[in-house]
mmCIF file with all atom_site columns, C-alpha atoms in Angstrom:
data_model
loop_
_atom_site.group_PDB
_atom_site.id
_atom_site.type_symbol
_atom_site.label_atom_id
_atom_site.label_alt_id
_atom_site.label_comp_id
_atom_site.label_asym_id
_atom_site.label_entity_id
_atom_site.label_seq_id
_atom_site.pdbx_PDB_ins_code
_atom_site.Cartn_x
_atom_site.Cartn_y
_atom_site.Cartn_z
_atom_site.occupancy
_atom_site.B_iso_or_equiv
_atom_site.pdbx_formal_charge
_atom_site.auth_seq_id
_atom_site.auth_comp_id
_atom_site.auth_asym_id
_atom_site.auth_atom_id
_atom_site.pdbx_PDB_model_num
ATOM 1  C CA . SER A 1 1  ? -0.718  20.132  6.195   1.00 0.00 ? 1  SER A CA 1
ATOM 2  C CA . MET A 1 2  ? 2.022   17.773  6.989   1.00 0.00 ? 2  MET A CA 1
ATOM 3  C CA . MET A 1 3  ? 1.035   14.468  8.757   1.00 0.00 ? 3  MET A CA 1
ATOM 4  C CA . SER A 1 4  ? -1.311  14.687  5.496   1.00 0.00 ? 4  SER A CA 1
ATOM 5  C CA . ASP A 1 5  ? 2.717   13.338  3.698   1.00 0.00 ? 5  ASP A CA 1
ATOM 6  C CA . VAL A 1 6  ? 2.660   10.685  6.631   1.00 0.00 ? 6  VAL A CA 1
ATOM 7  C CA . ARG A 1 7  ? 2.325   7.498   6.660   1.00 0.00 ? 7  ARG A CA 1
ATOM 8  C CA . PHE A 1 8  ? 2.923   3.823   8.900   1.00 0.00 ? 8  PHE A CA 1
ATOM 9  C CA . CYS A 1 9  ? 4.836   1.094   7.831   1.00 0.00 ? 9  CYS A CA 1
ATOM 10 C CA . PRO A 1 10 ? 1.540   -1.397  7.174   1.00 0.00 ? 10 PRO A CA 1
ATOM 11 C CA . LYS A 1 11 ? 3.764   -4.541  8.095   1.00 0.00 ? 11 LYS A CA 1
ATOM 12 C CA . ALA A 1 12 ? 2.576   -5.734  11.025  1.00 0.00 ? 12 ALA A CA 1
ATOM 13 C CA . GLY A 1 13 ? 5.515   -5.257  14.469  1.00 0.00 ? 13 GLY A CA 1
ATOM 14 C CA . CYS A 1 14 ? 6.249   -2.611  11.605  1.00 0.00 ? 14 CYS A CA 1
ATOM 15 C CA . GLY A 1 15 ? 4.859   0.151   11.932  1.00 0.00 ? 15 GLY A CA 1
ATOM 16 C CA . ILE A 1 16 ? 8.083   3.177   10.889  1.00 0.00 ? 16 ILE A CA 1
ATOM 17 C CA . ALA A 1 17 ? 6.747   7.085   9.683   1.00 0.00 ? 17 ALA A CA 1
ATOM 18 C CA . MET A 1 18 ? 7.548   7.747   6.877   1.00 0.00 ? 18 MET A CA 1
ATOM 19 C CA . ILE A 1 19 ? 6.730   11.392  4.890   1.00 0.00 ? 19 ILE A CA 1
ATOM 20 C CA . GLY A 1 20 ? 5.752   10.338  1.155   1.00 0.00 ? 20 GLY A CA 1
ATOM 21 C CA . ASP A 1 21 ? 4.621   12.325  -1.665  1.00 0.00 ? 21 ASP A CA 1
ATOM 22 C CA . SER A 1 22 ? 0.991   11.273  -4.342  1.00 0.00 ? 22 SER A CA 1
ATOM 23 C CA . GLU A 1 23 ? 2.902   11.901  -7.104  1.00 0.00 ? 23 GLU A CA 1
ATOM 24 C CA . SER A 1 24 ? 5.013   8.742   -6.210  1.00 0.00 ? 24 SER A CA 1
ATOM 25 C CA . PRO A 1 25 ? 3.468   6.596   -4.849  1.00 0.00 ? 25 PRO A CA 1
ATOM 26 C CA . MET A 1 26 ? 5.896   3.812   -3.721  1.00 0.00 ? 26 MET A CA 1
ATOM 27 C CA . MET A 1 27 ? 6.975   3.816   -0.219  1.00 0.00 ? 27 MET A CA 1
ATOM 28 C CA . VAL A 1 28 ? 10.261  1.473   0.648   1.00 0.00 ? 28 VAL A CA 1
ATOM 29 C CA . CYS A 1 29 ? 10.433  1.222   4.480   1.00 0.00 ? 29 CYS A CA 1
ATOM 30 C CA . GLN A 1 30 ? 14.268  2.448   5.487   1.00 0.00 ? 30 GLN A CA 1
ATOM 31 C CA . ALA A 1 31 ? 13.546  -0.218  8.920   1.00 0.00 ? 31 ALA A CA 1
ATOM 32 C CA . CYS A 1 32 ? 11.738  -3.856  7.933   1.00 0.00 ? 32 CYS A CA 1
ATOM 33 C CA . ARG A 1 33 ? 12.609  -2.669  3.329   1.00 0.00 ? 33 ARG A CA 1
ATOM 34 C CA . TYR A 1 34 ? 8.589   -3.570  3.031   1.00 0.00 ? 34 TYR A CA 1
ATOM 35 C CA . SER A 1 35 ? 7.461   -1.548  0.016   1.00 0.00 ? 35 SER A CA 1
ATOM 36 C CA . TYR A 1 36 ? 4.278   -0.027  0.348   1.00 0.00 ? 36 TYR A CA 1
ATOM 37 C CA . CYS A 1 37 ? 1.349   2.826   -1.774  1.00 0.00 ? 37 CYS A CA 1
ATOM 38 C CA . PHE A 1 38 ? 1.279   5.865   -0.338  1.00 0.00 ? 38 PHE A CA 1
ATOM 39 C CA . ASN A 1 39 ? -2.086  6.615   -0.955  1.00 0.00 ? 39 ASN A CA 1
ATOM 40 C CA . CYS A 1 40 ? -4.115  3.294   -0.514  1.00 0.00 ? 40 CYS A CA 1
ATOM 41 C CA . LYS A 1 41 ? -1.126  2.125   1.990   1.00 0.00 ? 41 LYS A CA 1
ATOM 42 C CA . GLU A 1 42 ? -1.471  -1.476  0.362   1.00 0.00 ? 42 GLU A CA 1
ATOM 43 C CA . GLU A 1 43 ? 1.379   -3.496  -0.370  1.00 0.00 ? 43 GLU A CA 1
ATOM 44 C CA . TRP A 1 44 ? 2.415   -1.677  -3.414  1.00 0.00 ? 44 TRP A CA 1
ATOM 45 C CA . HIS A 1 45 ? 1.508   -2.954  -7.474  1.00 0.00 ? 45 HIS A CA 1
ATOM 46 C CA . ALA A 1 46 ? 3.538   -1.790  -9.823  1.00 0.00 ? 46 ALA A CA 1
ATOM 47 C CA . ASP A 1 47 ? 1.421   -2.203  -12.533 1.00 0.00 ? 47 ASP A CA 1
ATOM 48 C CA . SER A 1 48 ? -2.569  -1.334  -11.663 1.00 0.00 ? 48 SER A CA 1
ATOM 49 C CA . THR A 1 49 ? -3.787  1.859   -9.929  1.00 0.00 ? 49 THR A CA 1
ATOM 50 C CA . CYS A 1 50 ? -5.470  1.262   -6.217  1.00 0.00 ? 50 CYS A CA 1
ATOM 51 C CA . GLN A 1 51 ? -8.510  1.054   -7.630  1.00 0.00 ? 51 GLN A CA 1
ATOM 52 C CA . GLN A 1 52 ? -7.274  -1.703  -9.861  1.00 0.00 ? 52 GLN A CA 1
ATOM 53 C CA . TYR A 1 53 ? -5.338  -3.650  -7.197  1.00 0.00 ? 53 TYR A CA 1
ATOM 54 C CA . GLN A 1 54 ? -8.275  -2.973  -4.567  1.00 0.00 ? 54 GLN A CA 1
ATOM 55 C CA . GLN A 1 55 ? -11.116 -5.323  -7.087  1.00 0.00 ? 55 GLN A CA 1
ATOM 56 C CA . VAL A 1 56 ? -7.606  -7.745  -8.118  1.00 0.00 ? 56 VAL A CA 1
ATOM 57 C CA . MET A 1 57 ? -7.196  -8.637  -4.087  1.00 0.00 ? 57 MET A CA 1
ATOM 58 C CA . ILE A 1 58 ? -11.742 -8.822  -3.266  1.00 0.00 ? 58 ILE A CA 1
ATOM 59 C CA . ALA A 1 59 ? -12.048 -10.732 -6.128  1.00 0.00 ? 59 ALA A CA 1
ATOM 60 C CA . ALA A 1 60 ? -8.957  -12.883 -4.427  1.00 0.00 ? 60 ALA A CA 1
ATOM 61 C CA . VAL A 1 61 ? -11.008 -13.466 -1.606  1.00 0.00 ? 61 VAL A CA 1
ATOM 62 C CA . VAL A 1 62 ? -14.111 -14.317 -2.905  1.00 0.00 ? 62 VAL A CA 1
ATOM 63 C CA . HIS A 1 63 ? -12.230 -16.942 -4.888  1.00 0.00 ? 63 HIS A CA 1
ATOM 64 C CA . ASP A 1 64 ? -11.160 -18.828 -1.423  1.00 0.00 ? 64 ASP A CA 1
ATOM 65 C CA . ARG A 1 65 ? -14.144 -17.717 0.021   1.00 0.00 ? 65 ARG A CA 1
ATOM 66 C CA . ASN A 1 66 ? -16.352 -20.112 -2.577  1.00 0.00 ? 66 ASN A CA 1
ATOM 67 C CA . ASN A 1 67 ? -13.233 -23.559 -2.902  1.00 0.00 ? 67 ASN A CA 1
#
């Protein structure tokens, strides 16, 4: 459906709706210019898959908690 192509900018205070595509997942908000991933809705991660990026983020949180 068309709604499955809609993403809302995840930047706090923005939330602008945009149409995207999982085949070319880099989204750049037309209102605030924030770059994010269509597939995982996280900050754009050019050099890693969504899964790799999630693992990096989890590792960072664990590291912060342990220090």
